[in-house]
CSV table of C-alpha atoms in Angstrom, one decimal:
chain,number,residue,atom,x,y,z
A,1,UNK,CA,-5.8,-2.3,-15.8
A,2,UNK,CA,-3.1,-0.9,-13.5
A,3,UNK,CA,-5.7,0.1,-10.9
A,4,UNK,CA,-7.3,-3.3,-10.9
A,5,UNK,CA,-4.0,-5.3,-10.8
A,6,UNK,CA,-2.7,-3.2,-7.9
A,7,UNK,CA,-6.1,-3.6,-6.2
A,8,UNK,CA,-6.1,-7.3,-6.5
A,9,UNK,CA,-2.6,-7.7,-5.3
A,10,UNK,CA,-2.7,-5.4,-2.3
A,11,UNK,CA,-6.3,-6.2,-1.3
A,12,UNK,CA,-5.8,-10.0,-1.4
A,13,UNK,CA,-2.6,-9.5,0.6
A,14,UNK,CA,-4.4,-7.5,3.3
A,15,UNK,CA,-7.2,-10.1,3.5
A,16,UNK,CA,-4.7,-12.9,3.8
A,17,UNK,CA,-2.3,-11.3,6.3
A,18,UNK,CA,-4.8,-9.7,8.7
A,19,UNK,CA,-8.1,-11.6,8.2
A,20,UNK,CA,-6.7,-15.1,7.2
A,21,UNK,CA,-8.7,-15.3,4.0
A,22,UNK,CA,-7.5,-17.1,0.8
A,23,UNK,CA,-5.5,-19.5,2.9
A,24,UNK,CA,-3.6,-16.7,4.7
A,25,UNK,CA,-2.1,-17.2,8.1
A,26,UNK,CA,-4.0,-14.4,9.8
A,27,UNK,CA,-3.2,-11.7,12.3
A,28,UNK,CA,-1.2,-13.7,14.8
A,29,UNK,CA,1.2,-14.8,12.1
A,30,UNK,CA,1.4,-11.2,10.6
A,31,UNK,CA,2.2,-9.8,14.1
A,32,UNK,CA,5.1,-12.3,14.4
A,33,UNK,CA,6.3,-11.4,11.0
A,34,UNK,CA,6.3,-7.7,11.9
A,35,UNK,CA,8.2,-8.5,15.1
A,36,UNK,CA,10.8,-10.4,13.0
A,37,UNK,CA,11.3,-7.3,10.9
A,38,UNK,CA,12.1,-5.3,14.0
A,39,UNK,CA,8.8,-3.6,14.9
A,40,UNK,CA,8.4,-3.7,18.7
A,41,UNK,CA,5.6,-1.2,19.7
A,42,UNK,CA,1.9,-1.4,19.2
A,43,UNK,CA,2.2,-4.4,16.9
A,44,UNK,CA,-1.6,-5.2,17.0
A,45,UNK,CA,-2.4,-1.6,16.0
A,46,UNK,CA,0.2,-1.7,13.2
A,47,UNK,CA,-1.3,-5.0,11.9
A,48,UNK,CA,-4.8,-3.5,11.7
A,49,UNK,CA,-3.5,-0.3,10.2
A,50,UNK,CA,-1.7,-2.2,7.5
A,51,UNK,CA,-4.6,-4.5,6.8
A,52,UNK,CA,-7.2,-1.7,6.6
A,53,UNK,CA,-4.9,0.4,4.4
A,54,UNK,CA,-4.4,-2.5,2.0
A,55,UNK,CA,-8.0,-3.6,1.8
A,56,UNK,CA,-9.5,-0.1,1.9
A,57,UNK,CA,-7.0,1.3,-0.6
A,58,UNK,CA,-7.7,-1.7,-2.9
A,59,UNK,CA,-11.4,-1.2,-2.8
A,60,UNK,CA,-11.2,2.5,-3.5
A,61,UNK,CA,-8.7,1.9,-6.3
A,62,UNK,CA,-10.9,-0.8,-7.9
A,63,UNK,CA,-13.8,1.7,-7.9
A,64,UNK,CA,-11.6,4.5,-9.0
A,65,UNK,CA,-12.8,6.5,-6.0
A,66,UNK,CA,-10.5,8.9,-4.1
A,67,UNK,CA,-7.7,7.5,-6.2
A,68,UNK,CA,-4.9,9.8,-4.9
A,69,UNK,CA,-5.6,8.9,-1.3
A,70,UNK,CA,-5.9,5.2,-2.0
A,71,UNK,CA,-2.7,5.1,-4.1
A,72,UNK,CA,-0.9,7.1,-1.5
A,73,UNK,CA,-1.9,4.6,1.2
A,74,UNK,CA,-0.8,1.7,-0.8
A,75,UNK,CA,2.4,3.4,-1.7
A,76,UNK,CA,3.1,4.0,2.0
A,77,UNK,CA,2.6,0.4,2.8
A,78,UNK,CA,4.8,-0.7,-0.1
A,79,UNK,CA,7.5,1.7,0.9
A,80,UNK,CA,7.5,0.4,4.5
A,81,UNK,CA,7.8,-3.1,3.2
A,82,UNK,CA,10.7,-2.1,1.0
A,83,UNK,CA,12.4,-0.5,4.0
A,84,UNK,CA,12.1,-3.5,6.2
A,85,UNK,CA,13.3,-5.9,3.5
A,86,UNK,CA,16.1,-3.6,2.3
A,87,UNK,CA,18.9,-5.6,3.9
A,88,UNK,CA,18.0,-8.6,1.9
A,89,UNK,CA,18.8,-6.9,-1.3
A,90,UNK,CA,16.6,-6.6,-4.4
A,91,UNK,CA,16.2,-10.3,-5.0
A,92,UNK,CA,17.3,-11.6,-1.6
A,93,UNK,CA,19.9,-14.2,-1.4
A,94,UNK,CA,20.0,-14.8,2.3
A,95,UNK,CA,16.8,-13.1,3.4
A,96,UNK,CA,13.6,-12.0,1.6
A,97,UNK,CA,14.2,-9.5,-1.2
A,98,UNK,CA,12.0,-6.5,-1.9
A,99,UNK,CA,11.4,-6.8,-5.7
A,100,UNK,CA,7.7,-7.4,-5.3
A,101,UNK,CA,7.2,-4.6,-2.9
A,102,UNK,CA,9.2,-2.2,-5.2
A,103,UNK,CA,7.0,-3.2,-8.1
A,104,UNK,CA,3.9,-2.5,-6.1
A,105,UNK,CA,5.3,0.8,-5.0
A,106,UNK,CA,6.0,1.7,-8.6
A,107,UNK,CA,2.5,0.8,-9.6
A,108,UNK,CA,1.0,3.0,-6.8
A,109,UNK,CA,3.3,5.9,-7.8
A,110,UNK,CA,2.3,5.5,-11.5
A,111,UNK,CA,-1.4,5.8,-10.4
A,112,UNK,CA,-0.6,8.9,-8.4
A,113,UNK,CA,1.2,10.5,-11.3
A,114,UNK,CA,-1.4,9.6,-14.0
A,115,UNK,CA,-4.7,9.7,-12.1
A,116,UNK,CA,-7.5,7.2,-12.1
A,117,UNK,CA,-8.1,7.0,-15.8
A,118,UNK,CA,-11.3,7.3,-17.8
A,119,UNK,CA,-13.2,4.2,-16.3
A,120,UNK,CA,-13.3,5.5,-12.7
A,121,UNK,CA,-15.8,7.1,-10.4
A,122,UNK,CA,-13.2,9.9,-10.1
A,123,UNK,CA,-13.2,10.7,-13.8
A,124,UNK,CA,-14.8,14.1,-13.4
A,125,UNK,CA,-12.7,15.3,-10.5
A,126,UNK,CA,-9.8,17.7,-10.3
A,127,UNK,CA,-7.3,14.9,-9.6
A,128,UNK,CA,-8.4,13.2,-12.8
A,129,UNK,CA,-8.1,16.4,-14.8
A,130,UNK,CA,-4.8,17.6,-13.4
A,131,UNK,CA,-3.2,14.8,-11.3
A,132,UNK,CA,0.3,16.2,-10.8
A,133,UNK,CA,-0.5,18.4,-7.8
A,134,UNK,CA,-2.4,15.7,-6.1
A,135,UNK,CA,0.4,13.3,-6.9
A,136,UNK,CA,3.0,15.5,-5.1
A,137,UNK,CA,0.7,15.7,-2.1
A,138,UNK,CA,0.1,11.9,-2.2
A,139,UNK,CA,3.8,11.2,-2.5
A,140,UNK,CA,4.5,13.5,0.5
A,141,UNK,CA,1.8,11.7,2.5
A,142,UNK,CA,3.2,8.3,1.6
A,143,UNK,CA,6.7,9.1,2.5
A,144,UNK,CA,5.7,10.7,5.8
A,145,UNK,CA,3.5,7.7,6.7
A,146,UNK,CA,6.4,5.2,5.9
A,147,UNK,CA,8.8,7.3,8.0
A,148,UNK,CA,6.2,7.5,10.8
A,149,UNK,CA,5.7,3.7,10.8
A,150,UNK,CA,9.4,3.1,10.9
A,151,UNK,CA,9.8,5.6,13.8
A,152,UNK,CA,6.7,4.9,15.9
A,153,UNK,CA,6.5,1.1,15.7
């Protein structure tokens, strides 16, 4: 259930923001939103990177395939979103809060720590049997990606 809910939330968000599906504003609006959050370099690339990570990670999680990599990607996106909304506070009185992004990050971290579960294509893999080592690697990858996005864009 956790895998599916995170997949739906992040996948739909990526489809809305980048591809304009489900009534979303599309890439031009998302680029402007990123500029408003202080990103200034290679915005189009960052938009595509975010959308592909959200949609690709969501598809992989829904299938339960390459779960540590998918959860790490979604965790990195959520951590980046928390970082840019940090000044608004948790619930955001003057500017948008980061409560949703923090919840999505916690869900992705929970999947990293627990593994894909029994009903997954990954159920016979090492990261299903002993997820902790892969969780540490995925957490490291997520934090590095979030720091890189904050530094490079």
